[in-house]
């Protein structure tokens, strides 16, 4: 793919300045850009870096002056750059068709233009929507339903009866619909398994990162709402509901029956206890452990580190601090007494 | 499956009240139940919800009055409900037999009634016990031994020589027996791999959640004792011993050579340092980091979160707190001095 | 493999004492050793245990006396034991050759002596170096390059264009090159995916533990430098650079664009925020959350646990502590005032 600055500006529907005939063949970051690359710069503080770039053109916001290369002007340079990236780089997708070394149940319904890779397995009565791609080594258990234009990468397992929406992207090694973790304590101390007969529903436009696990509900459904984005190695337990456009960053975990609101962000390694409601538009900072309800709009935190000497002193103190503070309050009363008597 | 209230009560071996001929076809939670569903209610606080349910029958403990639908009486309604669930819902299991697209070594011993799914691989001298199910895409390395009536889901790898007991359930993406993480520091700063020549033993009735990893011992065995239950994305390092009926909740991690006692619960995202003994019947609350021995019966905690403003103030203070407390003690002495002198 | 003490000492290039003809057939730990086993003991405190061992020979450092069995002398007994282990125990490797049930693209370049297991997939234009082993169920996407003498275990996915060096060991379920986690916020609240067109480079002699994920760069490369060792269930995000000989212990996570220095150790469950520089030779203790730059040579910590009663008291106090300390400082001023007046 080669486009002149003029052609690219037309495709992006933005104005440009400078030589209209310069050829653009790819996109790159400021440091690594070379001839033919388009870069972007959203803030004045990166202008110095821009001065030395070997890129052939740059996307800038209105008002930032630059004349060494052609400039495309966009209110949101990063968004325009994303659109340009999509023009030059299509994500790798295999051709439509069912690989001869795939095993597809005769009772499965396969939509038009579907691609099923080598060694993928599609179980009885499963449904795969139009244009969906199953890479090699995908295991679709019986009665799974996947919508249209979805992408499922290798080594992913969709367990019996799970439902996945349109345009969902599932990266490698994801497990959707393994049993929720539920047991009763038996008389003899052994654990009695609670059958996990619910399912998982992944709505449209969700993306799920590598090796993430989303467990099936005990009864009913574990739900990930439309547009939610889930990073790698995240754990979503049985009967959880993840809200629309929520963001779950890597290694976060949500215990059973909790709900995460719309647009809420759980940062990396956050843990949410079971049966907890986290509201809409909440930000939970990395590593926080959340044990109770969080109202909409809140910003809570948990992460920290200290120099090892400070850390040791601090935690040696921690178990005694409550008593020390009580002691402090008594001392305050005594000082007040002294002050009174000295005024006398 | 359809049973009358009378037939179901007989199967569960419990008394019932009300119309013996009402038909039950499934189980459900209180909110989602409809005609034909059985529900349960263990505590008076859910009775209000029960009043509006569309369920056809309910399991109640002795003493809770309810007349709108037939009632089954059980000392432990949840346990009776679990037994009813097992009657109406059998977990999905493929038919016995070896799929033509599986690769099974001629030297492997395959028990009666075993099911081996498409694209599963069973290595040399491996043994698969009677009635065990290997779903598609299971990789059994050479010399692995699996007991009877076990279930291994897709994308799981059992590495060379690993031993797995009877009735063990292994969910998707689990890795048992990858090398433990051990290196010596070489003269040049490079790490010298310590060969990991031990193995892993999983005893009977263990369940292991999706994408969990249990590493082989350096020498000897990593052991998970009978009846232990392990959730998703848990890490069990080399030479760890997990006690009978222990519970390891999602994303917990146990470093090398540590031992976890019987009936002990590690909550979500707990970390146990290496060479640490955690006793029997211990509860470690979510997110705790355990660096030293925990005696049997203890309950320790680690998880928290605060409003971001409180959090920032708190951790800005933390490195100085030790000195502040020392200062406080000096001040106390000075106040005592003042008190003495004012009494004079 | 059977060696006399004399033959073993020659192979290890160390002196020995005692009966040169005693046969050694394996290695073991002190507690489990039996006839034919070699053990080692690096410190005087284990000598008591050595007195009761059934091992047939022992490696000791100079100066530790022992006469019950033959002794091999080594400056670093653990290192000599590692070398002996390598003599008696070769890791399991399948025979060279391409299994008939593998699918290898005609445009892939396969080196001499390569082993490709059943159901492995090698994509278009991929390159597999001499002597490299792909176990069964490995998915190599198009244009991946793997060096010589590497080992890739089952259920691993190497995504399009990823590059892996020589002698790299990749355990089961690893995902290298899934999309980095990057979105722009759209006008309607929906997230716009930032195309992840970069790649991942794994340099020589790296080892990667089970179910670990290493994401591709947004632009450019995510890099793991030579000799770094990564444990199970670790998350390395897009555009991260992991330094030479760095150690990432289980369940650690590194967010986008951060750098980890040479020889630096991230302990278990550590989290590193995005765009953070962690220097060389740093130790980050388990569970720490690192949000800002850490200079070379630092040792920082984060992990803790307390008895549940201390924990509850401590965290009930935490949000108020800042104000309490302010209050303390005021009290101190008042005491000083009192002291002055009492001296008058």
CSV table of N, CA, C and O in Angstrom, one decimal, chain C residues 261-333:
chain,number,residue,atom,x,y,z
C,261,UNK,N,15.6,-3.4,34.2
C,261,UNK,CA,17.0,-3.4,33.9
C,261,UNK,C,17.7,-4.8,34.0
C,261,UNK,O,17.0,-5.8,34.2
C,262,UNK,N,19.0,-4.8,33.7
C,262,UNK,CA,19.8,-6.0,33.7
C,262,UNK,C,19.9,-6.6,35.1
C,262,UNK,O,20.0,-5.9,36.1
C,263,UNK,N,19.7,-7.9,35.2
C,263,UNK,CA,19.9,-8.7,36.5
C,263,UNK,C,18.8,-8.3,37.5
C,263,UNK,O,18.9,-8.7,38.6
C,264,UNK,N,17.9,-7.5,37.1
C,264,UNK,CA,16.8,-7.1,38.1
C,264,UNK,C,15.9,-8.3,38.3
C,264,UNK,O,15.6,-9.1,37.4
C,265,UNK,N,15.4,-8.4,39.6
C,265,UNK,CA,14.5,-9.5,40.0
C,265,UNK,C,13.2,-8.9,40.4
C,265,UNK,O,13.1,-8.0,41.3
C,266,UNK,N,12.1,-9.3,39.7
C,266,UNK,CA,10.8,-9.0,40.1
C,266,UNK,C,10.2,-10.2,40.8
C,266,UNK,O,10.0,-11.2,40.1
C,267,UNK,N,9.9,-10.1,42.0
C,267,UNK,CA,9.4,-11.3,42.8
C,267,UNK,C,8.0,-11.6,42.4
C,267,UNK,O,7.4,-10.8,41.7
C,268,UNK,N,7.4,-12.6,43.0
C,268,UNK,CA,6.1,-13.1,42.7
C,268,UNK,C,5.0,-12.0,42.9
C,268,UNK,O,5.0,-11.3,43.9
C,269,UNK,N,4.1,-11.9,41.9
C,269,UNK,CA,2.9,-11.1,42.0
C,269,UNK,C,3.3,-9.6,42.1
C,269,UNK,O,2.4,-8.8,42.5
C,270,UNK,N,4.5,-9.2,41.7
C,270,UNK,CA,4.8,-7.8,41.6
C,270,UNK,C,4.1,-7.2,40.5
C,270,UNK,O,3.9,-7.9,39.4
C,271,UNK,N,3.7,-5.9,40.6
C,271,UNK,CA,3.1,-5.2,39.5
C,271,UNK,C,3.9,-4.0,39.2
C,271,UNK,O,4.2,-3.2,40.1
C,272,UNK,N,4.3,-3.7,38.0
C,272,UNK,CA,5.0,-2.5,37.5
C,272,UNK,C,4.0,-1.7,36.7
C,272,UNK,O,3.5,-2.2,35.7
C,273,UNK,N,3.8,-0.5,37.0
C,273,UNK,CA,2.9,0.4,36.3
C,273,UNK,C,3.5,0.7,34.9
C,273,UNK,O,4.6,0.3,34.6
C,274,UNK,N,2.7,1.3,34.0
C,274,UNK,CA,3.2,1.6,32.7
C,274,UNK,C,4.2,2.8,32.7
C,274,UNK,O,4.2,3.6,33.5
C,275,UNK,N,5.0,2.8,31.6
C,275,UNK,CA,6.0,3.8,31.5
C,275,UNK,C,6.9,4.1,32.7
C,275,UNK,O,7.3,5.2,33.0
C,276,UNK,N,7.2,3.0,33.4
C,276,UNK,CA,8.1,3.1,34.6
C,276,UNK,C,9.5,2.5,34.2
C,276,UNK,O,9.5,1.4,33.6
C,277,UNK,N,10.6,3.1,34.6
C,277,UNK,CA,11.9,2.6,34.4
C,277,UNK,C,12.3,1.9,35.8
C,277,UNK,O,12.4,2.6,36.8
C,278,UNK,N,12.6,0.7,35.7
C,278,UNK,CA,13.2,0.0,36.8
C,278,UNK,C,14.7,-0.3,36.5
C,278,UNK,O,14.9,-0.9,35.4
C,279,UNK,N,15.6,0.1,37.3
C,279,UNK,CA,17.0,0.1,37.0
C,279,UNK,C,17.6,-1.3,37.0
C,279,UNK,O,16.9,-2.3,37.0
C,280,UNK,N,19.0,-1.4,36.9
C,280,UNK,CA,19.7,-2.6,36.9
C,280,UNK,C,19.9,-3.1,38.3
C,280,UNK,O,19.9,-2.3,39.2
C,281,UNK,N,20.0,-4.4,38.5
C,281,UNK,CA,20.3,-5.0,39.8
C,281,UNK,C,19.3,-4.6,40.9
C,281,UNK,O,19.7,-4.5,42.0
C,282,UNK,N,18.1,-4.3,40.5
C,282,UNK,CA,17.1,-4.0,41.5
C,282,UNK,C,16.5,-5.3,42.0
C,282,UNK,O,16.3,-6.3,41.2
C,283,UNK,N,16.1,-5.3,43.2
C,283,UNK,CA,15.2,-6.4,43.7
C,283,UNK,C,13.9,-5.8,44.1
C,283,UNK,O,13.8,-4.9,45.0
C,284,UNK,N,12.8,-6.2,43.6
C,284,UNK,CA,11.5,-5.8,44.0
C,284,UNK,C,10.8,-7.0,44.7
C,284,UNK,O,10.6,-8.0,44.1
C,285,UNK,N,10.6,-6.8,46.0
C,285,UNK,CA,10.1,-8.0,46.8
C,285,UNK,C,8.6,-8.3,46.4
C,285,UNK,O,7.9,-7.5,45.8
C,286,UNK,N,8.2,-9.5,46.7
C,286,UNK,CA,6.9,-10.0,46.3
C,286,UNK,C,5.8,-9.1,46.6
C,286,UNK,O,5.7,-8.4,47.6
C,287,UNK,N,4.8,-9.0,45.6
C,287,UNK,CA,3.6,-8.3,45.8
C,287,UNK,C,3.7,-6.8,45.7
C,287,UNK,O,2.7,-6.1,45.8
C,288,UNK,N,4.9,-6.2,45.6
C,288,UNK,CA,5.1,-4.8,45.5
C,288,UNK,C,4.3,-4.2,44.3
C,288,UNK,O,4.3,-4.9,43.2
C,289,UNK,N,3.8,-3.1,44.4
C,289,UNK,CA,3.2,-2.3,43.3
C,289,UNK,C,4.1,-1.1,43.1
C,289,UNK,O,4.3,-0.3,43.9
C,290,UNK,N,4.7,-1.1,41.9
C,290,UNK,CA,5.7,0.0,41.6
C,290,UNK,C,5.1,1.0,40.6
C,290,UNK,O,4.7,0.6,39.5
C,291,UNK,N,5.0,2.2,41.0
C,291,UNK,CA,4.4,3.2,40.2
C,291,UNK,C,5.3,4.3,39.7
C,291,UNK,O,4.9,5.1,38.8
C,292,UNK,N,6.5,4.3,40.2
C,292,UNK,CA,7.5,5.3,39.7
C,292,UNK,C,8.9,4.7,39.5
C,292,UNK,O,9.1,3.6,40.0
C,293,UNK,N,9.8,5.5,39.0
C,293,UNK,CA,11.1,5.0,38.7
C,293,UNK,C,11.8,4.4,39.9
C,293,UNK,O,11.8,5.0,41.0
C,294,UNK,N,12.6,3.3,39.7
C,294,UNK,CA,13.4,2.8,40.7
C,294,UNK,C,14.8,2.8,40.3
C,294,UNK,O,15.2,2.2,39.2
C,295,UNK,N,15.7,3.4,41.0
C,295,UNK,CA,17.1,3.5,40.6
C,295,UNK,C,17.8,2.2,40.7
C,295,UNK,O,17.4,1.3,41.5
C,296,UNK,N,18.9,2.0,39.9
C,296,UNK,CA,19.7,0.8,39.9
C,296,UNK,C,20.1,0.5,41.3
C,296,UNK,O,20.5,1.4,42.1
C,297,UNK,N,20.1,-0.8,41.7
C,297,UNK,CA,20.6,-1.3,43.0
C,297,UNK,C,19.7,-1.2,44.1
C,297,UNK,O,20.0,-1.7,45.2
C,298,UNK,N,18.5,-0.6,43.9
C,298,UNK,CA,17.5,-0.5,45.0
C,298,UNK,C,16.9,-1.8,45.4
C,298,UNK,O,16.8,-2.7,44.6
C,299,UNK,N,16.3,-1.9,46.6
C,299,UNK,CA,15.6,-3.0,47.0
C,299,UNK,C,14.3,-2.5,47.6
C,299,UNK,O,14.3,-1.8,48.6
C,300,UNK,N,13.2,-2.8,47.0
C,300,UNK,CA,11.9,-2.2,47.5
C,300,UNK,C,11.0,-3.3,47.8
C,300,UNK,O,11.1,-4.5,47.3
C,301,UNK,N,10.0,-3.0,48.6
C,301,UNK,CA,9.1,-4.1,49.1
C,301,UNK,C,7.7,-3.7,49.1
C,301,UNK,O,7.3,-2.5,49.1
C,302,UNK,N,6.8,-4.6,49.2
C,302,UNK,CA,5.3,-4.3,49.2
C,302,UNK,C,4.5,-5.4,49.9
C,302,UNK,O,3.4,-5.1,50.4
C,303,UNK,N,5.0,-6.5,50.1
C,303,UNK,CA,4.2,-7.7,50.6
C,303,UNK,C,4.0,-7.6,52.1
C,303,UNK,O,4.9,-7.3,52.9
C,304,UNK,N,2.9,-8.0,52.6
C,304,UNK,CA,2.7,-8.2,54.0
C,304,UNK,C,1.5,-8.9,54.4
C,304,UNK,O,0.6,-9.2,53.5
C,305,UNK,N,1.4,-9.3,55.6
C,305,UNK,CA,0.1,-9.8,56.2
C,305,UNK,C,0.2,-9.6,57.7
C,305,UNK,O,1.2,-9.5,58.3
C,306,UNK,N,-1.0,-9.5,58.3
C,306,UNK,CA,-1.1,-9.3,59.7
C,306,UNK,C,-2.2,-10.3,60.2
C,306,UNK,O,-3.1,-10.7,59.4
C,307,UNK,N,-2.2,-10.5,61.5
C,307,UNK,CA,-3.3,-11.2,62.1
C,307,UNK,C,-4.6,-10.4,61.8
C,307,UNK,O,-4.5,-9.1,61.8
C,308,UNK,N,-5.7,-11.1,61.6
C,308,UNK,CA,-6.9,-10.4,61.1
C,308,UNK,C,-7.3,-9.2,62.0
C,308,UNK,O,-7.8,-8.2,61.6
C,309,UNK,N,-7.1,-9.4,63.3
C,309,UNK,CA,-7.6,-8.4,64.3
C,309,UNK,C,-6.7,-7.1,64.1
C,309,UNK,O,-7.1,-6.0,64.1
C,310,UNK,N,-5.3,-7.4,64.1
C,310,UNK,CA,-4.4,-6.2,63.8
C,310,UNK,C,-4.7,-5.6,62.5
C,310,UNK,O,-4.7,-4.3,62.4
C,311,UNK,N,-5.0,-6.4,61.5
C,311,UNK,CA,-5.2,-5.8,60.2
C,311,UNK,C,-6.4,-4.9,60.2
C,311,UNK,O,-6.4,-3.8,59.6
C,312,UNK,N,-7.5,-5.4,60.8
C,312,UNK,CA,-8.7,-4.6,60.8
C,312,UNK,C,-8.5,-3.3,61.6
C,312,UNK,O,-9.0,-2.2,61.1
C,313,UNK,N,-7.9,-3.3,62.7
C,313,UNK,CA,-7.6,-2.1,63.5
C,313,UNK,C,-6.7,-1.2,62.7
C,313,UNK,O,-7.0,0.0,62.6
C,314,UNK,N,-5.7,-1.7,62.1
C,314,UNK,CA,-4.8,-0.9,61.3
C,314,UNK,C,-5.5,-0.2,60.2
C,314,UNK,O,-5.3,1.0,60.0
C,315,UNK,N,-6.3,-0.9,59.4
C,315,UNK,CA,-6.9,-0.2,58.3
C,315,UNK,C,-8.1,0.6,58.6
C,315,UNK,O,-8.5,1.5,57.9
C,316,UNK,N,-8.7,0.4,59.8
C,316,UNK,CA,-9.7,1.3,60.3
C,316,UNK,C,-9.0,2.7,60.6
C,316,UNK,O,-9.6,3.8,60.4
C,317,UNK,N,-7.8,2.6,61.1
C,317,UNK,CA,-7.0,3.8,61.5
C,317,UNK,C,-6.5,4.5,60.3
C,317,UNK,O,-6.4,5.8,60.2
C,318,UNK,N,-6.1,3.8,59.2
C,318,UNK,CA,-5.3,4.3,58.1
C,318,UNK,C,-5.8,5.6,57.5
C,318,UNK,O,-5.1,6.6,57.4
C,319,UNK,N,-7.1,5.8,57.2
C,319,UNK,CA,-7.6,7.0,56.6
C,319,UNK,C,-7.5,8.2,57.5
C,319,UNK,O,-7.5,9.3,57.0
C,320,UNK,N,-7.3,8.0,58.8
C,320,UNK,CA,-7.3,9.1,59.8
C,320,UNK,C,-5.9,9.5,60.2
C,320,UNK,O,-5.7,10.5,60.9
C,321,UNK,N,-5.0,8.7,59.9
C,321,UNK,CA,-3.6,8.8,60.4
C,321,UNK,C,-3.0,10.1,60.1
C,321,UNK,O,-2.3,10.7,60.9
C,322,UNK,N,-3.2,10.6,58.9
C,322,UNK,CA,-2.6,11.8,58.5
C,322,UNK,C,-3.0,12.9,59.4
C,322,UNK,O,-2.2,13.7,59.8
C,323,UNK,N,-4.3,13.0,59.6
C,323,UNK,CA,-4.8,14.1,60.5
C,323,UNK,C,-4.3,13.9,61.9
C,323,UNK,O,-4.0,14.9,62.6
C,324,UNK,N,-4.2,12.7,62.4
C,324,UNK,CA,-3.7,12.4,63.7
C,324,UNK,C,-2.3,12.9,63.9
C,324,UNK,O,-1.9,13.5,64.9
C,325,UNK,N,-1.5,12.7,62.9
C,325,UNK,CA,-0.1,13.1,62.9
C,325,UNK,C,0.0,14.6,62.9
C,325,UNK,O,0.8,15.2,63.6
C,326,UNK,N,-0.8,15.3,62.1
C,326,UNK,CA,-0.9,16.7,62.2
C,326,UNK,C,-1.2,17.2,63.6
C,326,UNK,O,-0.6,18.1,64.1
C,327,UNK,N,-2.2,16.6,64.2
C,327,UNK,CA,-2.6,16.9,65.5
C,327,UNK,C,-1.5,16.7,66.5
C,327,UNK,O,-1.3,17.5,67.4
C,328,UNK,N,-0.7,15.6,66.3
C,328,UNK,CA,0.4,15.3,67.2
C,328,UNK,C,1.4,16.5,67.1
C,328,UNK,O,2.0,16.9,68.1
C,329,UNK,N,1.6,17.0,65.9
C,329,UNK,CA,2.6,18.1,65.8
C,329,UNK,C,2.1,19.3,66.5
C,329,UNK,O,2.9,20.0,67.1
C,330,UNK,N,0.8,19.6,66.5
C,330,UNK,CA,0.3,20.7,67.2
C,330,UNK,C,0.5,20.5,68.7
C,330,UNK,O,0.8,21.5,69.4
C,331,UNK,N,0.2,19.3,69.1
C,331,UNK,CA,0.3,19.0,70.6
C,331,UNK,C,1.8,19.2,71.0
C,331,UNK,O,2.0,19.7,72.1
C,332,UNK,N,2.7,18.8,70.2
C,332,UNK,CA,4.1,19.0,70.5
C,332,UNK,C,4.4,20.5,70.8
C,332,UNK,O,5.1,20.8,71.7
C,333,UNK,N,3.9,21.3,69.9
C,333,UNK,CA,4.1,22.8,70.1
C,333,UNK,C,3.5,23.3,71.4
C,333,UNK,O,4.1,24.1,72.1
